[in-house]
C-alpha positions in Angstrom: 203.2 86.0 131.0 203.3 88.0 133.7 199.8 90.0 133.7 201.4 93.4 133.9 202.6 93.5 131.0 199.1 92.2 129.5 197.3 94.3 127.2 194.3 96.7 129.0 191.6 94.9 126.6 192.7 91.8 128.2 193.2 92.9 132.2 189.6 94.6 131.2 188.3 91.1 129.9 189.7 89.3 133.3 188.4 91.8 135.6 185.1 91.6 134.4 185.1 87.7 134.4 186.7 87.9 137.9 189.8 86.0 136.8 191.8 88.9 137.9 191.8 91.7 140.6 192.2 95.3 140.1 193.5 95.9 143.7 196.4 93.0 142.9 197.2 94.7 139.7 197.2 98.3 141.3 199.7 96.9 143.8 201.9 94.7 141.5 202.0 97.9 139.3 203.0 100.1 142.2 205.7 98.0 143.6 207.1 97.7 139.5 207.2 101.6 139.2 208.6 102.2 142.5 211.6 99.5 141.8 212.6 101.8 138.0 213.7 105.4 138.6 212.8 108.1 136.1 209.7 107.1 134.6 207.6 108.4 137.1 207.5 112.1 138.2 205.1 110.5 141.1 202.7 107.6 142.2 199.7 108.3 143.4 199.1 105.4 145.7 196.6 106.3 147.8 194.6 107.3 144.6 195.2 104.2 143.1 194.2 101.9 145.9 191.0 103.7 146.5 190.1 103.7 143.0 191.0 99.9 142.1 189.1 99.1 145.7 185.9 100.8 144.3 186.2 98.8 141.0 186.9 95.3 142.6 183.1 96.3 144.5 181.7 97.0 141.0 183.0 94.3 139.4 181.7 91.8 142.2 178.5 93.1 141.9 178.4 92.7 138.4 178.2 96.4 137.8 181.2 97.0 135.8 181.5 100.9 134.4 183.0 99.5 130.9 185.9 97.7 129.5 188.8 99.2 131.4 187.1 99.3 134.9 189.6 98.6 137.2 192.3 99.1 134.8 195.5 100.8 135.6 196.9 103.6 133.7 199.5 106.4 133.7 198.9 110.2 133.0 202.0 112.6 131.4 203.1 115.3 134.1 200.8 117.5 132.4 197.0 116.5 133.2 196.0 118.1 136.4 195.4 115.9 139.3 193.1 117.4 142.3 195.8 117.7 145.1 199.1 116.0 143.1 201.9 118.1 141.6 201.4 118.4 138.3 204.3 120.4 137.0 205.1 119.7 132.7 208.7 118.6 133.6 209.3 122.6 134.5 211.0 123.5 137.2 209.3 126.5 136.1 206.1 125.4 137.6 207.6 123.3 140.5 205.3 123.1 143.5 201.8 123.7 141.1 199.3 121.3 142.8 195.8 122.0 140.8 192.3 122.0 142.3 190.7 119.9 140.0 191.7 116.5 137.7 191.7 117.5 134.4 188.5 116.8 132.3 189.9 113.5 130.5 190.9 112.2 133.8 187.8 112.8 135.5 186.4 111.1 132.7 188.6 108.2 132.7 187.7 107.9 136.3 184.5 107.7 135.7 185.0 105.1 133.2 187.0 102.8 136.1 190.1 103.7 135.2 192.8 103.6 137.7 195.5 106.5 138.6 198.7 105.2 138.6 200.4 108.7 139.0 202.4 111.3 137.1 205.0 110.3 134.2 208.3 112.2 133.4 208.3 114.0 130.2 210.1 116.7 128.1 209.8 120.9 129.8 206.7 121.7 128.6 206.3 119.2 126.5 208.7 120.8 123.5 211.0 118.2 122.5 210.6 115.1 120.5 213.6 113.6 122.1 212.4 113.1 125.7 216.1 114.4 127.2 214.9 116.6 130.3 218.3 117.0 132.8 216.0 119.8 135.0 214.2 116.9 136.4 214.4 113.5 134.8 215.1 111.6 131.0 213.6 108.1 131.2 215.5 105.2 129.6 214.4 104.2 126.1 212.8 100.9 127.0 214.6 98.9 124.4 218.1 99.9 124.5 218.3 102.2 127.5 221.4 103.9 126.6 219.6 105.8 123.8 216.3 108.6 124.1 213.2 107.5 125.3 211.3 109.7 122.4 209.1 113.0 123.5 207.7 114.7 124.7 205.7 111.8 126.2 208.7 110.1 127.2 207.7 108.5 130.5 204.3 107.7 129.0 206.1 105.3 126.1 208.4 103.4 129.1 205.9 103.1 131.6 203.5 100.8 129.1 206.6 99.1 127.1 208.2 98.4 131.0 205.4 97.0 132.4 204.6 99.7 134.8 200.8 100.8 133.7 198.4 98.7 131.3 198.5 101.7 129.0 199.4 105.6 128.9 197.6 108.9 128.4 199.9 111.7 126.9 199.3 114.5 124.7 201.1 115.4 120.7 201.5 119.0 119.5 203.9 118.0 116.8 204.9 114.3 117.7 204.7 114.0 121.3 202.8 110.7 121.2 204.2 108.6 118.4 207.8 109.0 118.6 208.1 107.7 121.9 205.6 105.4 120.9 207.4 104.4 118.1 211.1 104.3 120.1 209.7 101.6 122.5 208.0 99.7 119.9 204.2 100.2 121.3 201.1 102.0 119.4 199.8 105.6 119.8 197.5 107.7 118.8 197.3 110.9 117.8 193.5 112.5 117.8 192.6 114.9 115.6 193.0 118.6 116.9 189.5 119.3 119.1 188.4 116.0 119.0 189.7 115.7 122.8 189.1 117.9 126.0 192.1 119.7 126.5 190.7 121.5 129.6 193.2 121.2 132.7 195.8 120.3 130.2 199.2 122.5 130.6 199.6 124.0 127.2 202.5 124.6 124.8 200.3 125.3 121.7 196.7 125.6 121.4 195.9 125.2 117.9 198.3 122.1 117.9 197.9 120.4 121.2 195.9 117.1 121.2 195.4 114.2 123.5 195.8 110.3 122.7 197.1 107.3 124.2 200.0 105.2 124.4 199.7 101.4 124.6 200.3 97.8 123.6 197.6 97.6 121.0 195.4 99.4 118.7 192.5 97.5 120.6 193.8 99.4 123.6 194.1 102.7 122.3 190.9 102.4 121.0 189.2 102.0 124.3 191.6 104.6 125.9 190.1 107.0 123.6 186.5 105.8 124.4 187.0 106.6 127.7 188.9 109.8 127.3 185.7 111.0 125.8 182.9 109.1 127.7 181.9 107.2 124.4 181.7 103.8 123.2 185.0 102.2 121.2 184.0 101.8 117.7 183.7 97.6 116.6 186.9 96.4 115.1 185.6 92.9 114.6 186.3 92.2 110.7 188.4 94.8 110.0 190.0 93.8 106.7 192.9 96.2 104.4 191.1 93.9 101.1 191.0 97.1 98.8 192.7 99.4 101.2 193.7 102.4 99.1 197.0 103.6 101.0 199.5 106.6 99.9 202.8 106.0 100.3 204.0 109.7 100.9 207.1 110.2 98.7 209.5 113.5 99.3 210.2 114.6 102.0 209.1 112.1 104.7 211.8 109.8 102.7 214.6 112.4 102.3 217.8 111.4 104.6 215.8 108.5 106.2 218.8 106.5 108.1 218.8 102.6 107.1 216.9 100.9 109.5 213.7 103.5 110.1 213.5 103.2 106.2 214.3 99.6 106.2 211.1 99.2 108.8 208.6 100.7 107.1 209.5 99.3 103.1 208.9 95.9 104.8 206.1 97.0 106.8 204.4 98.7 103.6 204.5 95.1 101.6 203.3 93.2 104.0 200.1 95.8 103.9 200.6 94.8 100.5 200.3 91.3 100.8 197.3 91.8 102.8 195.3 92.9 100.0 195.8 96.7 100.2 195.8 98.9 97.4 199.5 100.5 98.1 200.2 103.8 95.4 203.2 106.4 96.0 203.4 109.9 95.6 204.7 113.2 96.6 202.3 116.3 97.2 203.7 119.2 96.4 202.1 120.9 99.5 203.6 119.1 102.0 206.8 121.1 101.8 205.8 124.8 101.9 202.9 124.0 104.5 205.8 122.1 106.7 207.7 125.6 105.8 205.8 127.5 108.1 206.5 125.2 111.3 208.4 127.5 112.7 206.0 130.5 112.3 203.6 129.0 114.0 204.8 126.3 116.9 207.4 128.5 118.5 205.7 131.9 118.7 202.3 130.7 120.5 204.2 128.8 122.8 206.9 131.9 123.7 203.4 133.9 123.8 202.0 131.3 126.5 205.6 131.2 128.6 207.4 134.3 127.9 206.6 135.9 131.7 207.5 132.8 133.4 210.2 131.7 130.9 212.5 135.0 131.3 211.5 135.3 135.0 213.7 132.4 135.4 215.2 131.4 132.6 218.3 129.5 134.3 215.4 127.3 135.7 215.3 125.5 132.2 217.6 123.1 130.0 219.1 125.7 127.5 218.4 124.1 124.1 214.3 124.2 124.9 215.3 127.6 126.2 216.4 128.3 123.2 213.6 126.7 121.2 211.1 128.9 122.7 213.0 131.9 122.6 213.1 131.2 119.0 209.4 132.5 118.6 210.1 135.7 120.5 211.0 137.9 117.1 207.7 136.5 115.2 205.2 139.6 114.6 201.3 139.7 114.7 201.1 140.3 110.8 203.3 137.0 109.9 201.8 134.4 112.8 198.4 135.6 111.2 199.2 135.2 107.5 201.3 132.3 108.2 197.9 131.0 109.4 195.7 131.9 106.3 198.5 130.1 104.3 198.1 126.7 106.0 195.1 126.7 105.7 194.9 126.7 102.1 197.7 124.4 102.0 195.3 122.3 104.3 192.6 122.2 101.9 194.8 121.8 99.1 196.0 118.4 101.2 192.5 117.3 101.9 191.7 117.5 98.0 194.5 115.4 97.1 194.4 112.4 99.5 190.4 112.4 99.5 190.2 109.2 97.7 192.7 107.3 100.0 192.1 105.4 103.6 195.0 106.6 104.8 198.4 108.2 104.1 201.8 106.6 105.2 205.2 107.5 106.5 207.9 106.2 108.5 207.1 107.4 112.4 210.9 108.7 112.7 213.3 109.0 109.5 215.8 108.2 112.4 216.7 105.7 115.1 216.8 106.6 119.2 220.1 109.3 119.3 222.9 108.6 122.4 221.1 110.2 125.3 224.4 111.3 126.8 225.9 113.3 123.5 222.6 114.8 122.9 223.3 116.4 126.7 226.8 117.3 125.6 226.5 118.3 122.1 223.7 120.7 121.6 224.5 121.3 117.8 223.6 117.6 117.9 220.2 118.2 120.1 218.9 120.6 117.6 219.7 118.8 114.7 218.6 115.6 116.0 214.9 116.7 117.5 214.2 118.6 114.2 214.8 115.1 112.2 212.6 113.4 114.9 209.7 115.6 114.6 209.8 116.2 111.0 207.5 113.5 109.8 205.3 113.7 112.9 204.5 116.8 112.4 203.0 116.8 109.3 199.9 115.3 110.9 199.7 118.2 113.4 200.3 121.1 110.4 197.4 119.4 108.1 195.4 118.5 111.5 194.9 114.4 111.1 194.7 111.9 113.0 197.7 109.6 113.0 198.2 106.0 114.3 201.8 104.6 114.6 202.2 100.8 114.8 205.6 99.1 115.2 207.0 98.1 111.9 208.8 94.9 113.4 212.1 96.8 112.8 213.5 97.4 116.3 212.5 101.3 117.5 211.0 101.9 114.4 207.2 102.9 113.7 204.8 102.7 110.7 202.4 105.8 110.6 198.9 105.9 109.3 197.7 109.5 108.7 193.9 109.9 107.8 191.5 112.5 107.4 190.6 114.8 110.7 187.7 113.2 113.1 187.5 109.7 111.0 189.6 108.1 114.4 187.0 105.3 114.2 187.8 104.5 110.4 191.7 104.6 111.0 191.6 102.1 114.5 189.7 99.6 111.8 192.5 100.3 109.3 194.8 100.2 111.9 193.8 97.0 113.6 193.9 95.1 110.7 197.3 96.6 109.5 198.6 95.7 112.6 197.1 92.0 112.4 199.1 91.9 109.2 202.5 93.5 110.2 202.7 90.9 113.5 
């Protein structure tokens, strides 16, 4: 196989061994990206080759920083990169070339990691589709006719494609695992302050949250470890014998399409077959709590954007003009009670799954939509993103961490919610789920 399309554990593994070079990878990886348009915003090659240079030295020397030194990876338009464009997908912040790297890619750098460049994603990141005309859509990596998933679109491609070992992007309400899940790789979605956010280009701050994209849940395990400058936790032995999983019944189910539904019925009895515990229920939280979405998504992210939204509002695709507009009318008195009331919902959600690993739901109810008719048909776009994001977001509204692991159905994901912070106890889960489902 060729080694780009390796996982990172295993480039990590060679490098170290000196069986492969991170200055050949950087290269091959280069030359790959440049060859496919629209995943990549830009390449940083200079970056790159200085970066896999230094950790070719190390490795020689037998001074290796950790398991992904010399590794290549690709960052979502939105980390800042000292002297790169770094511009959310906006022509609203075209031209914005930050000072400083963002505080999980300097950290990432300091674990070895190598800068590929900049990935194409949704405007400021508020879209679960991945359809950006203002500057590029990536093609969905399986079937390219069809959306890439967002708003970490570019992210998804560039692993699935071949173009970086693994991805870092960011979720606010599904930004990481639906593209994930639409190109048939594994991401993760960190629980809500686990992960530096500093340098990051907002949309919502009590919602956003940084995790990675790649082959594996090995991979996105030591993504996160170097994100945060921390060892990965030991998956060695990782079992689902007496798993207790929650099969989330309701609304996660309600107008699932065939083959999403299909995916994750056969996904959830193989779990079964591998000796987890596998109950299903509805919680009769879930729907008021996922009530107040729109209370509390749209208007912090108008209240972030408004001046340079309706400064130059032509400068944006109008249906995510129109989604942010749509928190314009929200007043102080509902945002904060809206507030108070997920938070007992929260608790409420918290009490009930307590005894359980993890909870699960399909990644998407719904397959990849026709990129073209979701450009010409906005009645389409609207109805279409909210169906994408619906199950998604419940991991951001109840603040969990979620894995999502292809369910061997084609563009269709298995997610794994579990409690916030417990990241280390779901990558076990997950890596023997995944062990089990493949």
């Amino acid at each position: 196989m060729d080694e780009r399309f390796w996982s990172a554990a295993e480039q990590g593994r060679a490098m170290a061994e000196g069986r492969l070079d991170p200055v050949e990878m950087a290269e091959a990886y280069l030359e790959a990206a440049a060859a496919v348009p629209d995943v990549y915003a830009r390449l940083t090659p200079e970056r790159a080759r200085g970066e896999a240079m230094a950790a070719r030295a190390r490795l020689r020397l037998g001074l290796g920083r950790g398991p992904l030194d010399g590794v290549a990876l690709s960052w979502k338009d939105l980390f800042d990169s000292a002297g790169t464009e770094t511009e959310a997908g906006s022509r609203l912040l075209e031209g914005r070339v930050p000072e400083d790297d963002a505080a999980v890619l300097a950290q990432a750098t300091l674990a070895g990691t190598v800068c590929l460049g900049k990935t194409h994603m949704t405007e400021l990141a508020f879209s679960g589709l991945g359809i950006n005309p203002m500057t590029a859509t990536p093609p969905n990596a399986v079937m390219p006719h069809l959306a890439p998933g967002g708003s970490s679109s570019g992210a998804a491609v560039s692993v699935k494609l071949g173009l970086a070992a693994a991805a870092v992007g960011s979720d606010t309400g599904g930004s990481v695992r639906i593209p994930a899940a639409w190109n048939d790789i594994v991401g993760l979605k960190t629980t809500h302050g686990r992960v530096s956010t500093r340098g990051v280009v907002p949309l919502c701050r009590r919602f956003d949250t940084v995790g990675p994209l790649a082959r594996s849940v090995e991979d996105c395990a030591l993504v996160l470890a170097a994100l945060e400058g921390r060892h990965a936790p030991d998956l060695r032995g990782a079992t689902l014998d007496g798993a207790r999983l929650l099969v989330l019944e309701g609304l996660p189910l309600e107008g699932a399409r065939t083959e999403p539904l299909r995916g994750f019925e056969a996904a959830v009895e193989r779990l079964g077959r591998a000796g987890a515990r596998i109950e299903r229920r509805a919680l009769p939280m879930v729907a008021p709590a996922m009530a107040l979405s729109g209370l509390l998504f749209a208007p912090e992210a108008y209240g972030l954007w408004q001046a340079e939204i309706e400064a130059a509002p032509e400068k944006m695709y109008p249906p995510i003009l129109e989604r942010f507009r749509g928190g314009a009318g929200a007043s102080a008195a509902d945002y904060v009670a809206g507030w108070a009331a997920l938070d007992a919902y929260r608790a409420r959600w918290h009490a009930a799954t307590a005894g359980y690993d993890a909870v699960l739901v399909p990644t998407a109810p719904i397959l990849p939509p026709d990129a073209q008719r979701l450009q010409t048909d906005p009645a389409y776009f609207a109805a279409e993103n909210l169906l994408a994001l619906r199950n998604t977001r419940i991991g951001n509204i109840f603040g969990l961490c979620a894995l999502t692991l292809p369910s061997g159905e084609p563009m269709c994901g298995i997610s794994l919610m579990a409690a916030p912070m417990a990241e280390e106890r779901l990558l076990r889960l997950g890596i023997a789920a995944e062990a089990a489902l493949h």
